[in-house]
Amino acid sequence: AQSVTQLGSHVSVSEGALVLLRCNYSSSVPPYLFWYVQYPNQGLQLLLKYTTGATLVKGINGFEAEFKKSETSFHLTKPSAHMSDAAEYFCAVSGSGSARQLTFGSGTQLTVLP
Amino acid sequence: EAGVAQSPRYKIIEKRQSVAFWCNPISGHATLYWYQQILGQGPKLLIQFQNNGVVDDSQLPKDRFSAERLKGVDSTLKIQPAKLEDSAVYLCASNQGASGNTIYFGEGSWLTVV
């Protein structure tokens, strides 16, 4: 069984400030971890993913995340927020088997203040 | 490369009516998913197909929801009769299968039941 907890349903940051969105997971098998972004009235777009290898992964739009097995965390960061980053962000976990399914967290709405 | 195509994008129906959503996955993707995303929540898996076979439909409300992928390519999700609580975004997604670890999403079909 797998689950994801995203701490903070709403996060506000000022433009240019650090973005930190928190994600903790639970998985009975080695996890694959994902961050997706959803803009209003659109589908989900993959930001980045961790499967195996390097625990610090870089994604699109300047985002990165670090897989910390000991903390069961996969927090998303961006050094400097831009107005265009305002969106909803979802953390998700899947197993590494062939019947790959995503289990999502409840999402974090990011607001960027001018 | 074309993405996951879904139609219609928006649908408003009255309760007890029926509705059908269509999805065409990325070419060559063996695995197809339907997710339900209720406003303010993360997507929840309804059904997963591998080619034209069902891998997991444990969370599909089978008394009113049905889905098929007869030729292992495109898929249809049907709701009959609809309830108010079915108002949600229905997201179709696809994956290469055993060798693919990224799941790609369509833009979604937005359903409002009144």
mmCIF file of C-alpha atoms in Angstrom:
data_model
loop_
_atom_site.group_PDB
_atom_site.id
_atom_site.type_symbol
_atom_site.label_atom_id
_atom_site.label_comp_id
_atom_site.label_asym_id
_atom_site.label_seq_id
_atom_site.Cartn_x
_atom_site.Cartn_y
_atom_site.Cartn_z
ATOM 1 C CA ALA A 1 0.000 0.000 0.000
ATOM 2 C CA GLN A 2 1.171 3.518 -0.749
ATOM 3 C CA SER A 3 0.155 6.971 0.410
ATOM 4 C CA VAL A 4 1.297 10.572 0.108
ATOM 5 C CA THR A 5 0.919 13.447 2.536
ATOM 6 C CA GLN A 6 1.413 17.001 1.373
ATOM 7 C CA LEU A 7 1.835 19.398 4.271
ATOM 8 C CA GLY A 8 0.096 22.686 3.648
ATOM 9 C CA SER A 9 -2.827 22.877 1.255
ATOM 10 C CA HIS A 10 -1.985 26.529 0.538
ATOM 11 C CA VAL A 11 1.451 28.147 0.408
ATOM 12 C CA SER A 12 2.132 31.813 -0.334
ATOM 13 C CA VAL A 13 5.530 33.235 -1.205
ATOM 14 C CA SER A 14 6.749 36.554 -2.504
ATOM 15 C CA GLU A 15 8.156 36.804 -5.995
ATOM 16 C CA GLY A 16 11.868 36.023 -5.825
ATOM 17 C CA ALA A 17 11.583 34.082 -2.564
ATOM 18 C CA LEU A 18 12.352 30.417 -1.988
ATOM 19 C CA VAL A 19 9.599 27.945 -2.802
ATOM 20 C CA LEU A 20 9.369 24.865 -0.548
ATOM 21 C CA LEU A 21 6.507 22.406 -0.959
ATOM 22 C CA ARG A 22 6.547 19.424 1.374
ATOM 23 C CA CYS A 23 5.776 15.820 0.536
ATOM 24 C CA ASN A 24 6.062 12.713 2.681
ATOM 25 C CA TYR A 25 5.289 9.259 1.377
ATOM 26 C CA SER A 26 4.614 5.781 2.633
ATOM 27 C CA SER A 27 5.411 2.755 0.503
ATOM 28 C CA SER A 28 5.883 -0.947 1.148
ATOM 29 C CA VAL A 29 8.117 -1.253 -1.928
ATOM 30 C CA PRO A 30 10.944 0.928 -3.266
ATOM 31 C CA PRO A 31 9.116 4.011 -4.486
ATOM 32 C CA TYR A 32 9.146 6.022 -7.629
ATOM 33 C CA LEU A 33 8.281 9.636 -6.757
ATOM 34 C CA PHE A 34 6.846 12.391 -8.915
ATOM 35 C CA TRP A 35 5.834 16.023 -8.785
ATOM 36 C CA TYR A 36 3.150 17.235 -11.168
ATOM 37 C CA VAL A 37 1.880 20.786 -11.696
ATOM 38 C CA GLN A 38 -1.661 21.724 -12.679
ATOM 39 C CA TYR A 39 -2.540 25.143 -14.053
ATOM 40 C CA PRO A 40 -6.173 26.302 -14.010
ATOM 41 C CA ASN A 41 -8.403 24.323 -16.349
ATOM 42 C CA GLN A 42 -5.530 22.154 -17.516
ATOM 43 C CA GLY A 43 -4.324 18.616 -16.999
ATOM 44 C CA LEU A 44 -1.279 17.481 -15.046
ATOM 45 C CA GLN A 45 2.213 18.249 -16.289
ATOM 46 C CA LEU A 46 5.218 16.339 -15.016
ATOM 47 C CA LEU A 47 7.759 18.565 -13.243
ATOM 48 C CA LEU A 48 10.266 15.935 -12.196
ATOM 49 C CA LYS A 49 10.634 12.344 -11.084
ATOM 50 C CA TYR A 50 12.849 10.121 -8.974
ATOM 51 C CA THR A 51 13.228 6.474 -9.934
ATOM 52 C CA THR A 52 16.710 5.263 -9.051
ATOM 53 C CA GLY A 53 20.204 6.727 -8.830
ATOM 54 C CA ALA A 54 20.905 10.313 -7.844
ATOM 55 C CA THR A 55 18.652 11.441 -5.031
ATOM 56 C CA LEU A 56 18.655 15.099 -6.076
ATOM 57 C CA VAL A 57 16.596 15.444 -9.222
ATOM 58 C CA LYS A 58 16.156 18.510 -11.360
ATOM 59 C CA GLY A 59 13.058 19.259 -13.327
ATOM 60 C CA ILE A 60 11.576 21.849 -15.578
ATOM 61 C CA ASN A 61 11.159 25.541 -14.780
ATOM 62 C CA GLY A 62 14.009 25.547 -12.233
ATOM 63 C CA PHE A 63 12.404 23.123 -9.778
ATOM 64 C CA GLU A 64 14.258 20.370 -7.986
ATOM 65 C CA ALA A 65 13.502 17.759 -5.338
ATOM 66 C CA GLU A 66 15.549 15.530 -3.082
ATOM 67 C CA PHE A 67 14.627 11.961 -2.197
ATOM 68 C CA LYS A 68 15.425 11.289 1.471
ATOM 69 C CA LYS A 69 14.730 7.669 2.285
ATOM 70 C CA SER A 70 15.427 8.047 6.002
ATOM 71 C CA GLU A 71 12.851 10.815 6.252
ATOM 72 C CA THR A 72 10.451 9.315 3.654
ATOM 73 C CA SER A 73 10.339 12.740 2.058
ATOM 74 C CA PHE A 74 10.480 14.234 -1.418
ATOM 75 C CA HIS A 75 10.185 17.993 -0.939
ATOM 76 C CA LEU A 76 9.999 20.303 -3.961
ATOM 77 C CA THR A 77 12.072 23.493 -4.045
ATOM 78 C CA LYS A 78 12.807 26.427 -6.304
ATOM 79 C CA PRO A 79 15.326 29.100 -5.295
ATOM 80 C CA SER A 80 13.387 32.061 -6.670
ATOM 81 C CA ALA A 81 9.635 32.126 -7.248
ATOM 82 C CA HIS A 82 8.158 33.634 -10.390
ATOM 83 C CA MET A 83 4.604 34.814 -10.876
ATOM 84 C CA SER A 84 4.120 32.095 -13.481
ATOM 85 C CA ASP A 85 4.755 29.424 -10.821
ATOM 86 C CA ALA A 86 1.322 30.038 -9.300
ATOM 87 C CA ALA A 87 -0.502 26.731 -9.711
ATOM 88 C CA GLU A 88 -1.452 23.569 -7.857
ATOM 89 C CA TYR A 89 1.280 21.048 -7.211
ATOM 90 C CA PHE A 90 0.770 17.352 -6.632
ATOM 91 C CA CYS A 91 3.213 14.847 -5.218
ATOM 92 C CA ALA A 92 2.681 11.227 -6.259
ATOM 93 C CA VAL A 93 4.181 7.822 -5.564
ATOM 94 C CA SER A 94 4.184 4.600 -7.522
ATOM 95 C CA GLY A 95 5.820 1.231 -7.215
ATOM 96 C CA SER A 96 8.478 0.087 -9.621
ATOM 97 C CA GLY A 97 6.561 -2.940 -10.842
ATOM 98 C CA SER A 98 4.930 -3.323 -14.223
ATOM 99 C CA ALA A 99 1.413 -2.482 -12.983
ATOM 100 C CA ARG A 100 2.531 1.047 -12.299
ATOM 101 C CA GLN A 101 -0.084 3.280 -10.671
ATOM 102 C CA LEU A 102 0.174 6.740 -9.198
ATOM 103 C CA THR A 103 -1.157 7.549 -5.751
ATOM 104 C CA PHE A 104 -1.491 11.299 -5.324
ATOM 105 C CA GLY A 105 -1.397 13.644 -2.400
ATOM 106 C CA SER A 106 -4.168 16.168 -1.915
ATOM 107 C CA GLY A 107 -2.205 18.971 -3.538
ATOM 108 C CA THR A 108 -0.677 22.296 -2.538
ATOM 109 C CA GLN A 109 -1.934 25.530 -4.052
ATOM 110 C CA LEU A 110 1.007 27.899 -4.546
ATOM 111 C CA THR A 111 0.319 31.637 -4.618
ATOM 112 C CA VAL A 112 3.090 34.031 -5.646
ATOM 113 C CA LEU A 113 2.728 37.555 -4.325
ATOM 114 C CA PRO A 114 4.157 40.538 -6.229
ATOM 115 C CA GLU B 1 4.720 13.535 -30.483
ATOM 116 C CA ALA B 2 1.000 13.988 -29.873
ATOM 117 C CA GLY B 3 -0.127 13.888 -26.276
ATOM 118 C CA VAL B 4 -3.074 12.178 -24.636
ATOM 119 C CA ALA B 5 -6.276 13.378 -26.303
ATOM 120 C CA GLN B 6 -9.581 13.647 -24.463
ATOM 121 C CA SER B 7 -13.075 14.753 -25.420
ATOM 122 C CA PRO B 8 -15.305 16.451 -24.670
ATOM 123 C CA ARG B 9 -13.440 19.008 -22.567
ATOM 124 C CA TYR B 10 -16.573 20.207 -20.793
ATOM 125 C CA LYS B 11 -19.958 18.640 -20.171
ATOM 126 C CA ILE B 12 -22.963 19.713 -18.102
ATOM 127 C CA ILE B 13 -25.714 17.163 -17.528
ATOM 128 C CA GLU B 14 -28.645 16.701 -15.189
ATOM 129 C CA LYS B 15 -28.570 14.039 -12.508
ATOM 130 C CA ARG B 16 -29.716 10.623 -13.675
ATOM 131 C CA GLN B 17 -28.586 11.357 -17.229
ATOM 132 C CA SER B 18 -25.703 9.540 -18.879
ATOM 133 C CA VAL B 19 -22.377 10.798 -20.223
ATOM 134 C CA ALA B 20 -19.410 9.299 -22.051
ATOM 135 C CA PHE B 21 -15.826 10.467 -22.241
ATOM 136 C CA TRP B 22 -13.310 9.409 -24.854
ATOM 137 C CA CYS B 23 -9.551 9.106 -24.597
ATOM 138 C CA ASN B 24 -6.831 8.412 -27.146
ATOM 139 C CA PRO B 25 -3.467 7.693 -25.481
ATOM 140 C CA ILE B 26 -0.015 8.478 -26.792
ATOM 141 C CA SER B 27 0.763 6.220 -29.741
ATOM 142 C CA GLY B 28 2.275 2.924 -28.660
ATOM 143 C CA HIS B 29 1.399 3.283 -24.987
ATOM 144 C CA ALA B 30 0.111 -0.036 -23.717
ATOM 145 C CA THR B 31 -1.172 1.190 -20.355
ATOM 146 C CA LEU B 32 -4.148 3.527 -20.043
ATOM 147 C CA TYR B 33 -5.618 4.990 -16.867
ATOM 148 C CA TRP B 34 -8.761 6.894 -15.941
ATOM 149 C CA TYR B 35 -8.531 9.122 -12.866
ATOM 150 C CA GLN B 36 -11.249 11.141 -11.138
ATOM 151 C CA GLN B 37 -10.266 14.488 -9.640
ATOM 152 C CA ILE B 38 -12.837 16.135 -7.398
ATOM 153 C CA LEU B 39 -12.335 19.850 -6.797
ATOM 154 C CA GLY B 40 -9.750 20.443 -4.079
ATOM 155 C CA GLN B 41 -8.484 16.865 -4.069
ATOM 156 C CA GLY B 42 -5.774 14.861 -5.746
ATOM 157 C CA PRO B 43 -6.636 12.534 -8.629
ATOM 158 C CA LYS B 44 -7.939 9.102 -7.686
ATOM 159 C CA LEU B 45 -7.485 6.053 -9.916
ATOM 160 C CA LEU B 46 -10.702 4.612 -11.314
ATOM 161 C CA ILE B 47 -9.405 1.978 -13.719
ATOM 162 C CA GLN B 48 -6.166 0.815 -15.334
ATOM 163 C CA PHE B 49 -5.916 -1.060 -18.645
ATOM 164 C CA GLN B 50 -2.965 -2.968 -20.041
ATOM 165 C CA ASN B 51 -3.636 -3.221 -23.790
ATOM 166 C CA ASN B 52 -7.324 -4.273 -23.885
ATOM 167 C CA GLY B 53 -7.349 -5.992 -20.484
ATOM 168 C CA VAL B 54 -8.302 -4.541 -17.108
ATOM 169 C CA VAL B 55 -5.440 -4.515 -14.588
ATOM 170 C CA ASP B 56 -7.241 -2.790 -11.729
ATOM 171 C CA ASP B 57 -10.814 -1.534 -11.419
ATOM 172 C CA SER B 58 -11.129 -1.893 -7.669
ATOM 173 C CA GLN B 59 -12.075 1.763 -7.175
ATOM 174 C CA LEU B 60 -14.521 2.012 -10.066
ATOM 175 C CA PRO B 61 -18.161 2.380 -8.852
ATOM 176 C CA LYS B 62 -19.399 -0.401 -11.053
ATOM 177 C CA ASP B 63 -23.076 0.230 -10.399
ATOM 178 C CA ARG B 64 -22.856 3.413 -12.480
ATOM 179 C CA PHE B 65 -19.421 3.618 -14.103
ATOM 180 C CA SER B 66 -18.121 1.486 -16.946
ATOM 181 C CA ALA B 67 -15.045 1.671 -19.131
ATOM 182 C CA GLU B 68 -13.752 -0.189 -22.124
ATOM 183 C CA ARG B 69 -10.701 -0.334 -24.341
ATOM 184 C CA LEU B 70 -11.833 -2.833 -26.909
ATOM 185 C CA LYS B 71 -8.956 -2.671 -29.411
ATOM 186 C CA GLY B 72 -6.245 -1.788 -26.938
ATOM 187 C CA VAL B 73 -5.914 1.777 -28.190
ATOM 188 C CA ASP B 74 -8.586 4.366 -27.350
ATOM 189 C CA SER B 75 -10.948 4.092 -24.425
ATOM 190 C CA THR B 76 -14.384 5.249 -23.330
ATOM 191 C CA LEU B 77 -15.550 5.964 -19.779
ATOM 192 C CA LYS B 78 -19.305 6.026 -19.224
ATOM 193 C CA ILE B 79 -21.390 7.181 -16.285
ATOM 194 C CA GLN B 80 -25.049 6.126 -16.094
ATOM 195 C CA PRO B 81 -26.986 7.371 -14.197
ATOM 196 C CA ALA B 82 -24.970 10.360 -13.043
ATOM 197 C CA LYS B 83 -25.153 11.688 -9.493
ATOM 198 C CA LEU B 84 -24.322 15.144 -8.188
ATOM 199 C CA GLU B 85 -21.184 13.783 -6.511
ATOM 200 C CA ASP B 86 -19.827 12.685 -9.902
ATOM 201 C CA SER B 87 -19.031 16.327 -10.695
ATOM 202 C CA ALA B 88 -15.282 16.203 -11.231
ATOM 203 C CA VAL B 89 -12.515 16.259 -13.792
ATOM 204 C CA TYR B 90 -11.940 12.925 -15.484
ATOM 205 C CA LEU B 91 -8.301 12.577 -16.432
ATOM 206 C CA CYS B 92 -7.025 10.036 -18.884
ATOM 207 C CA ALA B 93 -3.363 9.068 -18.755
ATOM 208 C CA SER B 94 -1.041 6.662 -20.513
ATOM 209 C CA ASN B 95 2.277 4.938 -20.013
ATOM 210 C CA GLN B 96 4.512 2.839 -22.223
ATOM 211 C CA GLY B 97 4.004 -0.190 -20.050
ATOM 212 C CA ALA B 98 6.622 -2.316 -18.365
ATOM 213 C CA SER B 99 9.534 -0.199 -19.584
ATOM 214 C CA GLY B 100 8.006 3.207 -19.002
ATOM 215 C CA ASN B 101 8.111 5.028 -15.691
ATOM 216 C CA THR B 102 6.440 8.297 -16.688
ATOM 217 C CA ILE B 103 2.673 8.598 -16.829
ATOM 218 C CA TYR B 104 1.399 11.311 -19.171
ATOM 219 C CA PHE B 105 -1.931 13.031 -18.624
ATOM 220 C CA GLY B 106 -4.480 14.545 -20.937
ATOM 221 C CA GLU B 107 -6.150 17.918 -20.413
ATOM 222 C CA GLY B 108 -9.123 16.320 -18.704
ATOM 223 C CA SER B 109 -12.878 16.216 -19.229
ATOM 224 C CA TRP B 110 -14.740 18.513 -16.846
ATOM 225 C CA LEU B 111 -18.132 17.176 -15.760
ATOM 226 C CA THR B 112 -20.775 19.174 -13.925
ATOM 227 C CA VAL B 113 -23.893 17.328 -12.784
ATOM 228 C CA VAL B 114 -26.811 19.615 -11.875
#
